[in-house]
Amino acid sequence: MRVAIAGAGAVGRSIAGELLENGHEILLIDKAPTAISVERVPQAEWLLADACEITSLDEAALQRCNVVIAATGDDKVNLVVSLLAKTEYGVPRVVARVNNPKNEWLFNESWGVDVAVSTPRLMSALVEEAVSVGDLVRLLRFSHGDANLVELTLPEESALAGTQVGDVEWPEDTSLVTIIRGTRVLTPSREDSLEAGDELLFVAAQAREEQLEDLLSVRRDSAAS
């Protein structure tokens, strides 16, 4: 998979290193000569250019990229890169870094963003995830379809503890994608049973989050009394 990363700072280089280890082809783009540190990520391609300029993106052959990551420290730049990648080059997947949480509402499909990653929001979500049992935690927002990646740790008192995945009437527009049980990562099947303490990861429509939390968190006999 070919991935272009706009922004060759610490964040961009870190992403590049991870993706290179997974066998992907990486192009790092930055307009600052001081950011071009080929020796830090020697396996990547490097391009000294302004990623907000069409001529630069033509030189980068952005149309050949499967993914573009807008990872600069400037939200305006990330939005422009995302919009150009999607509308001018038809890049299938655009991921954008949100630096200022106040700008998060802009990072949607109107600006070509498929996935917006807000570092402050993600950090607060991870804190909540570490201390919350029975509460739904939103980890990541997907722009298309108004869906989110959410996590919930199944509490001891949940009515679903001991229930097989296939026997649960999940809300519409939700999908259980992973069960984390201790050190194991499970791809759920219909025959797998849910256990108290399981970390459940869902892709869910935002409108269904409250319904999903109610389903997983409360014993039905307790709720009825």
PDB file of C-alpha atoms in Angstrom:
ATOM      1  CA  MET A   1       0.000   0.000   0.000  1.00  0.00           C
ATOM      2  CA  ARG A   2       1.327   3.441  -0.930  1.00  0.00           C
ATOM      3  CA  VAL A   3       0.875   6.123   1.742  1.00  0.00           C
ATOM      4  CA  ALA A   4       1.719   9.822   1.482  1.00  0.00           C
ATOM      5  CA  ILE A   5       2.251  11.722   4.720  1.00  0.00           C
ATOM      6  CA  ALA A   6       2.075  15.518   4.689  1.00  0.00           C
ATOM      7  CA  GLY A   7       4.216  16.766   7.555  1.00  0.00           C
ATOM      8  CA  ALA A   8       7.603  15.262   8.320  1.00  0.00           C
ATOM      9  CA  GLY A   9       7.808  16.364  11.919  1.00  0.00           C
ATOM     10  CA  ALA A  10       7.976  14.004  14.881  1.00  0.00           C
ATOM     11  CA  VAL A  11       4.379  12.821  14.325  1.00  0.00           C
ATOM     12  CA  GLY A  12       4.782  12.219  10.594  1.00  0.00           C
ATOM     13  CA  ARG A  13       8.101  10.423  10.995  1.00  0.00           C
ATOM     14  CA  SER A  14       6.700   8.225  13.755  1.00  0.00           C
ATOM     15  CA  ILE A  15       3.728   7.214  11.595  1.00  0.00           C
ATOM     16  CA  ALA A  16       6.070   6.552   8.679  1.00  0.00           C
ATOM     17  CA  GLY A  17       8.274   4.288  10.784  1.00  0.00           C
ATOM     18  CA  GLU A  18       5.327   2.216  11.971  1.00  0.00           C
ATOM     19  CA  LEU A  19       3.905   1.813   8.473  1.00  0.00           C
ATOM     20  CA  LEU A  20       7.272   0.927   6.974  1.00  0.00           C
ATOM     21  CA  GLU A  21       7.658  -1.861   9.527  1.00  0.00           C
ATOM     22  CA  ASN A  22       4.334  -3.221   8.265  1.00  0.00           C
ATOM     23  CA  GLY A  23       5.619  -3.331   4.699  1.00  0.00           C
ATOM     24  CA  HIS A  24       3.995  -0.213   3.239  1.00  0.00           C
ATOM     25  CA  GLU A  25       5.503   2.234   0.745  1.00  0.00           C
ATOM     26  CA  ILE A  26       5.835   5.688   2.324  1.00  0.00           C
ATOM     27  CA  LEU A  27       6.308   9.191   0.931  1.00  0.00           C
ATOM     28  CA  LEU A  28       7.009  12.023   3.398  1.00  0.00           C
ATOM     29  CA  ILE A  29       6.246  15.571   2.217  1.00  0.00           C
ATOM     30  CA  ASP A  30       7.309  18.788   3.940  1.00  0.00           C
ATOM     31  CA  LYS A  31       8.011  22.322   2.773  1.00  0.00           C
ATOM     32  CA  ALA A  32      10.580  23.076   5.481  1.00  0.00           C
ATOM     33  CA  PRO A  33      14.147  22.129   4.496  1.00  0.00           C
ATOM     34  CA  THR A  34      14.967  21.555   8.163  1.00  0.00           C
ATOM     35  CA  ALA A  35      12.274  18.845   8.329  1.00  0.00           C
ATOM     36  CA  ILE A  36      13.845  16.791   5.548  1.00  0.00           C
ATOM     37  CA  SER A  37      15.849  14.316   7.625  1.00  0.00           C
ATOM     38  CA  VAL A  38      16.324  11.371   5.306  1.00  0.00           C
ATOM     39  CA  GLU A  39      18.664   9.663   7.747  1.00  0.00           C
ATOM     40  CA  ARG A  40      15.872   9.414  10.337  1.00  0.00           C
ATOM     41  CA  VAL A  41      13.578   7.408   8.046  1.00  0.00           C
ATOM     42  CA  PRO A  42      15.890   6.212   5.266  1.00  0.00           C
ATOM     43  CA  GLN A  43      13.457   3.639   3.867  1.00  0.00           C
ATOM     44  CA  ALA A  44      10.890   6.325   2.993  1.00  0.00           C
ATOM     45  CA  GLU A  45      10.731   8.555  -0.060  1.00  0.00           C
ATOM     46  CA  TRP A  46      11.139  12.254   0.735  1.00  0.00           C
ATOM     47  CA  LEU A  47       9.807  15.300  -1.073  1.00  0.00           C
ATOM     48  CA  LEU A  48      10.644  18.926  -0.245  1.00  0.00           C
ATOM     49  CA  ALA A  49       7.429  20.640  -1.326  1.00  0.00           C
ATOM     50  CA  ASP A  50       4.321  22.468  -0.163  1.00  0.00           C
ATOM     51  CA  ALA A  51       1.566  19.858   0.170  1.00  0.00           C
ATOM     52  CA  CYS A  52      -1.054  22.584  -0.300  1.00  0.00           C
ATOM     53  CA  GLU A  53       0.106  23.191  -3.883  1.00  0.00           C
ATOM     54  CA  ILE A  54      -1.314  21.191  -6.778  1.00  0.00           C
ATOM     55  CA  THR A  55       2.055  21.157  -8.546  1.00  0.00           C
ATOM     56  CA  SER A  56       3.639  19.569  -5.475  1.00  0.00           C
ATOM     57  CA  LEU A  57       0.960  16.906  -5.251  1.00  0.00           C
ATOM     58  CA  ASP A  58       1.344  16.202  -8.966  1.00  0.00           C
ATOM     59  CA  GLU A  59       5.049  15.654  -8.360  1.00  0.00           C
ATOM     60  CA  ALA A  60       4.151  13.334  -5.479  1.00  0.00           C
ATOM     61  CA  ALA A  61       1.859  11.337  -7.833  1.00  0.00           C
ATOM     62  CA  LEU A  62      -0.863  11.478  -5.221  1.00  0.00           C
ATOM     63  CA  GLN A  63      -3.271   9.669  -7.531  1.00  0.00           C
ATOM     64  CA  ARG A  64      -1.196   6.515  -6.970  1.00  0.00           C
ATOM     65  CA  CYS A  65      -1.649   6.658  -3.196  1.00  0.00           C
ATOM     66  CA  ASN A  66      -4.060   4.415  -1.342  1.00  0.00           C
ATOM     67  CA  VAL A  67      -3.956   6.617   1.749  1.00  0.00           C
ATOM     68  CA  VAL A  68      -3.014  10.220   2.486  1.00  0.00           C
ATOM     69  CA  ILE A  69      -2.260  11.302   6.044  1.00  0.00           C
ATOM     70  CA  ALA A  70      -2.369  15.035   6.805  1.00  0.00           C
ATOM     71  CA  ALA A  71      -0.137  15.134   9.878  1.00  0.00           C
ATOM     72  CA  THR A  72       1.155  18.691  10.088  1.00  0.00           C
ATOM     73  CA  GLY A  73       0.860  20.864  13.171  1.00  0.00           C
ATOM     74  CA  ASP A  74      -1.415  23.321  11.329  1.00  0.00           C
ATOM     75  CA  ASP A  75      -5.112  22.462  11.075  1.00  0.00           C
ATOM     76  CA  LYS A  76      -5.611  24.755   8.071  1.00  0.00           C
ATOM     77  CA  VAL A  77      -2.909  22.916   6.152  1.00  0.00           C
ATOM     78  CA  ASN A  78      -4.340  19.525   7.118  1.00  0.00           C
ATOM     79  CA  LEU A  79      -7.778  20.522   5.860  1.00  0.00           C
ATOM     80  CA  VAL A  80      -6.454  21.803   2.530  1.00  0.00           C
ATOM     81  CA  VAL A  81      -4.336  18.686   1.998  1.00  0.00           C
ATOM     82  CA  SER A  82      -7.326  16.471   2.816  1.00  0.00           C
ATOM     83  CA  LEU A  83      -9.638  18.312   0.431  1.00  0.00           C
ATOM     84  CA  LEU A  84      -7.149  18.235  -2.435  1.00  0.00           C
ATOM     85  CA  ALA A  85      -6.320  14.569  -1.874  1.00  0.00           C
ATOM     86  CA  LYS A  86      -9.966  13.559  -2.013  1.00  0.00           C
ATOM     87  CA  THR A  87     -11.398  15.894  -4.664  1.00  0.00           C
ATOM     88  CA  GLU A  88      -8.458  16.364  -7.057  1.00  0.00           C
ATOM     89  CA  TYR A  89      -6.760  12.964  -6.789  1.00  0.00           C
ATOM     90  CA  GLY A  90      -9.507  10.614  -5.656  1.00  0.00           C
ATOM     91  CA  VAL A  91      -7.464   9.138  -2.802  1.00  0.00           C
ATOM     92  CA  PRO A  92      -9.615   6.364  -1.262  1.00  0.00           C
ATOM     93  CA  ARG A  93      -8.642   6.993   2.371  1.00  0.00           C
ATOM     94  CA  VAL A  94      -7.747  10.341   3.940  1.00  0.00           C
ATOM     95  CA  VAL A  95      -6.705  10.583   7.583  1.00  0.00           C
ATOM     96  CA  ALA A  96      -6.209  14.000   9.176  1.00  0.00           C
ATOM     97  CA  ARG A  97      -4.635  15.144  12.418  1.00  0.00           C
ATOM     98  CA  VAL A  98      -6.649  17.623  14.502  1.00  0.00           C
ATOM     99  CA  ASN A  99      -4.393  19.855  16.571  1.00  0.00           C
ATOM    100  CA  ASN A 100      -6.963  22.193  18.101  1.00  0.00           C
ATOM    101  CA  PRO A 101     -10.112  20.471  19.462  1.00  0.00           C
ATOM    102  CA  LYS A 102     -12.120  23.602  18.598  1.00  0.00           C
ATOM    103  CA  ASN A 103     -11.548  22.805  14.921  1.00  0.00           C
ATOM    104  CA  GLU A 104     -12.693  19.199  15.146  1.00  0.00           C
ATOM    105  CA  TRP A 105     -16.125  19.951  13.681  1.00  0.00           C
ATOM    106  CA  LEU A 106     -14.482  20.949  10.381  1.00  0.00           C
ATOM    107  CA  PHE A 107     -12.774  17.600   9.854  1.00  0.00           C
ATOM    108  CA  ASN A 108     -15.530  15.772   8.010  1.00  0.00           C
ATOM    109  CA  GLU A 109     -16.366  14.482   4.547  1.00  0.00           C
ATOM    110  CA  SER A 110     -17.039  18.029   3.307  1.00  0.00           C
ATOM    111  CA  TRP A 111     -13.299  18.604   3.618  1.00  0.00           C
ATOM    112  CA  GLY A 112     -12.407  15.172   2.274  1.00  0.00           C
ATOM    113  CA  VAL A 113     -11.584  13.669   5.684  1.00  0.00           C
ATOM    114  CA  ASP A 114     -12.463  10.010   6.218  1.00  0.00           C
ATOM    115  CA  VAL A 115     -10.923   9.712   9.694  1.00  0.00           C
ATOM    116  CA  ALA A 116     -10.094  12.594  12.012  1.00  0.00           C
ATOM    117  CA  VAL A 117      -7.630  11.943  14.818  1.00  0.00           C
ATOM    118  CA  SER A 118      -7.703  14.465  17.652  1.00  0.00           C
ATOM    119  CA  THR A 119      -4.760  13.910  19.995  1.00  0.00           C
ATOM    120  CA  PRO A 120      -6.380  15.676  22.989  1.00  0.00           C
ATOM    121  CA  ARG A 121      -9.623  13.757  22.501  1.00  0.00           C
ATOM    122  CA  LEU A 122      -7.795  10.468  22.036  1.00  0.00           C
ATOM    123  CA  MET A 123      -5.719  11.008  25.182  1.00  0.00           C
ATOM    124  CA  SER A 124      -8.783  11.822  27.255  1.00  0.00           C
ATOM    125  CA  ALA A 125     -10.580   8.810  25.779  1.00  0.00           C
ATOM    126  CA  LEU A 126      -7.705   6.524  26.706  1.00  0.00           C
ATOM    127  CA  VAL A 127      -7.770   7.870  30.264  1.00  0.00           C
ATOM    128  CA  GLU A 128     -11.509   7.215  30.437  1.00  0.00           C
ATOM    129  CA  GLU A 129     -11.044   3.763  28.930  1.00  0.00           C
ATOM    130  CA  ALA A 130      -8.468   2.898  31.578  1.00  0.00           C
ATOM    131  CA  VAL A 131     -10.692   3.826  34.518  1.00  0.00           C
ATOM    132  CA  SER A 132     -14.231   3.242  33.228  1.00  0.00           C
ATOM    133  CA  VAL A 133     -16.170  -0.004  33.509  1.00  0.00           C
ATOM    134  CA  GLY A 134     -19.665  -0.060  32.078  1.00  0.00           C
ATOM    135  CA  ASP A 135     -19.349   3.358  30.427  1.00  0.00           C
ATOM    136  CA  LEU A 136     -19.075   3.739  26.683  1.00  0.00           C
ATOM    137  CA  VAL A 137     -15.892   5.535  25.588  1.00  0.00           C
ATOM    138  CA  ARG A 138     -15.618   7.046  22.112  1.00  0.00           C
ATOM    139  CA  LEU A 139     -12.121   6.380  20.764  1.00  0.00           C
ATOM    140  CA  LEU A 140     -12.292   7.531  17.152  1.00  0.00           C
ATOM    141  CA  ARG A 141     -14.708   9.294  14.833  1.00  0.00           C
ATOM    142  CA  PHE A 142     -15.234   8.210  11.225  1.00  0.00           C
ATOM    143  CA  SER A 143     -16.568  11.009   9.039  1.00  0.00           C
ATOM    144  CA  HIS A 144     -18.427   8.841   6.543  1.00  0.00           C
ATOM    145  CA  GLY A 145     -21.730   7.508   7.834  1.00  0.00           C
ATOM    146  CA  ASP A 146     -21.468   9.306  11.178  1.00  0.00           C
ATOM    147  CA  ALA A 147     -19.919   6.235  12.804  1.00  0.00           C
ATOM    148  CA  ASN A 148     -17.510   5.977  15.726  1.00  0.00           C
ATOM    149  CA  LEU A 149     -15.101   3.442  17.137  1.00  0.00           C
ATOM    150  CA  VAL A 150     -16.276   2.950  20.717  1.00  0.00           C
ATOM    151  CA  GLU A 151     -15.143   0.809  23.646  1.00  0.00           C
ATOM    152  CA  LEU A 152     -16.961  -0.579  26.639  1.00  0.00           C
ATOM    153  CA  THR A 153     -15.625  -2.841  29.379  1.00  0.00           C
ATOM    154  CA  LEU A 154     -18.320  -5.344  30.310  1.00  0.00           C
ATOM    155  CA  PRO A 155     -19.097  -4.986  34.037  1.00  0.00           C
ATOM    156  CA  GLU A 156     -19.736  -7.852  36.449  1.00  0.00           C
ATOM    157  CA  GLU A 157     -23.410  -6.902  36.757  1.00  0.00           C
ATOM    158  CA  SER A 158     -24.106  -6.905  33.023  1.00  0.00           C
ATOM    159  CA  ALA A 159     -26.942  -9.167  31.923  1.00  0.00           C
ATOM    160  CA  LEU A 160     -24.881 -10.199  28.912  1.00  0.00           C
ATOM    161  CA  ALA A 161     -22.026 -11.774  30.894  1.00  0.00           C
ATOM    162  CA  GLY A 162     -22.030 -15.446  29.864  1.00  0.00           C
ATOM    163  CA  THR A 163     -24.157 -14.822  26.760  1.00  0.00           C
ATOM    164  CA  GLN A 164     -23.021 -15.966  23.329  1.00  0.00           C
ATOM    165  CA  VAL A 165     -22.375 -13.183  20.820  1.00  0.00           C
ATOM    166  CA  GLY A 166     -24.849 -14.680  18.346  1.00  0.00           C
ATOM    167  CA  ASP A 167     -27.648 -14.631  20.919  1.00  0.00           C
ATOM    168  CA  VAL A 168     -27.423 -10.893  21.555  1.00  0.00           C
ATOM    169  CA  GLU A 169     -29.891  -8.612  19.793  1.00  0.00           C
ATOM    170  CA  TRP A 170     -27.440  -5.840  18.968  1.00  0.00           C
ATOM    171  CA  PRO A 171     -28.803  -2.413  18.037  1.00  0.00           C
ATOM    172  CA  GLU A 172     -29.019  -1.574  14.359  1.00  0.00           C
ATOM    173  CA  ASP A 173     -25.989   0.097  12.812  1.00  0.00           C
ATOM    174  CA  THR A 174     -23.555  -1.428  15.304  1.00  0.00           C
ATOM    175  CA  SER A 175     -20.885  -4.068  14.787  1.00  0.00           C
ATOM    176  CA  LEU A 176     -18.789  -5.843  17.411  1.00  0.00           C
ATOM    177  CA  VAL A 177     -15.338  -5.987  15.829  1.00  0.00           C
ATOM    178  CA  THR A 178     -12.991  -7.106  18.618  1.00  0.00           C
ATOM    179  CA  ILE A 179     -13.018  -8.616  22.097  1.00  0.00           C
ATOM    180  CA  ILE A 180      -9.934  -7.931  24.218  1.00  0.00           C
ATOM    181  CA  ARG A 181      -9.719 -10.489  27.030  1.00  0.00           C
ATOM    182  CA  GLY A 182      -6.628 -10.101  29.153  1.00  0.00           C
ATOM    183  CA  THR A 183      -3.697 -10.318  26.751  1.00  0.00           C
ATOM    184  CA  ARG A 184      -5.756 -11.957  23.992  1.00  0.00           C
ATOM    185  CA  VAL A 185      -7.346 -10.194  21.030  1.00  0.00           C
ATOM    186  CA  LEU A 186     -10.353 -12.150  19.753  1.00  0.00           C
ATOM    187  CA  THR A 187     -12.238 -11.822  16.495  1.00  0.00           C
ATOM    188  CA  PRO A 188     -15.762 -12.504  17.732  1.00  0.00           C
ATOM    189  CA  SER A 189     -17.796 -15.396  16.336  1.00  0.00           C
ATOM    190  CA  ARG A 190     -21.424 -16.228  17.074  1.00  0.00           C
ATOM    191  CA  GLU A 191     -20.324 -19.002  19.461  1.00  0.00           C
ATOM    192  CA  ASP A 192     -18.014 -16.857  21.600  1.00  0.00           C
ATOM    193  CA  SER A 193     -19.354 -16.038  25.062  1.00  0.00           C
ATOM    194  CA  LEU A 194     -19.018 -12.596  26.580  1.00  0.00           C
ATOM    195  CA  GLU A 195     -17.254 -12.446  29.933  1.00  0.00           C
ATOM    196  CA  ALA A 196     -17.218  -9.799  32.658  1.00  0.00           C
ATOM    197  CA  GLY A 197     -14.120  -7.662  32.195  1.00  0.00           C
ATOM    198  CA  ASP A 198     -14.043  -8.072  28.405  1.00  0.00           C
ATOM    199  CA  GLU A 199     -13.104  -4.918  26.528  1.00  0.00           C
ATOM    200  CA  LEU A 200     -15.518  -4.735  23.599  1.00  0.00           C
ATOM    201  CA  LEU A 201     -14.735  -2.599  20.552  1.00  0.00           C
ATOM    202  CA  PHE A 202     -17.607  -1.593  18.294  1.00  0.00           C
ATOM    203  CA  VAL A 203     -18.081   0.448  15.175  1.00  0.00           C
ATOM    204  CA  ALA A 204     -21.412   2.114  15.868  1.00  0.00           C
ATOM    205  CA  ALA A 205     -23.585   4.908  14.552  1.00  0.00           C
ATOM    206  CA  GLN A 206     -23.548   7.784  16.992  1.00  0.00           C
ATOM    207  CA  ALA A 207     -27.334   7.639  17.316  1.00  0.00           C
ATOM    208  CA  ARG A 208     -27.051   4.058  18.644  1.00  0.00           C
ATOM    209  CA  GLU A 209     -24.391   4.647  21.282  1.00  0.00           C
ATOM    210  CA  GLU A 210     -26.766   5.237  24.184  1.00  0.00           C
ATOM    211  CA  GLN A 211     -28.802   2.156  23.246  1.00  0.00           C
ATOM    212  CA  LEU A 212     -25.611   0.076  23.068  1.00  0.00           C
ATOM    213  CA  GLU A 213     -24.414   1.335  26.455  1.00  0.00           C
ATOM    214  CA  ASP A 214     -27.765   0.507  28.060  1.00  0.00           C
ATOM    215  CA  LEU A 215     -27.713  -2.982  26.571  1.00  0.00           C
ATOM    216  CA  LEU A 216     -24.247  -3.811  27.877  1.00  0.00           C
ATOM    217  CA  SER A 217     -24.124  -2.036  31.205  1.00  0.00           C
ATOM    218  CA  VAL A 218     -27.252  -2.881  33.193  1.00  0.00           C
ATOM    219  CA  ARG A 219     -28.829  -6.115  34.321  1.00  0.00           C
ATOM    220  CA  ARG A 220     -32.321  -6.260  32.896  1.00  0.00           C
ATOM    221  CA  ASP A 221     -33.806  -7.550  36.146  1.00  0.00           C
ATOM    222  CA  SER A 222     -32.141  -4.651  38.013  1.00  0.00           C
ATOM    223  CA  ALA A 223     -33.400  -2.131  35.468  1.00  0.00           C
ATOM    224  CA  ALA A 224     -36.922  -3.481  35.716  1.00  0.00           C
ATOM    225  CA  SER A 225     -37.089  -3.316  39.524  1.00  0.00           C
TER     226      SER A 225
END
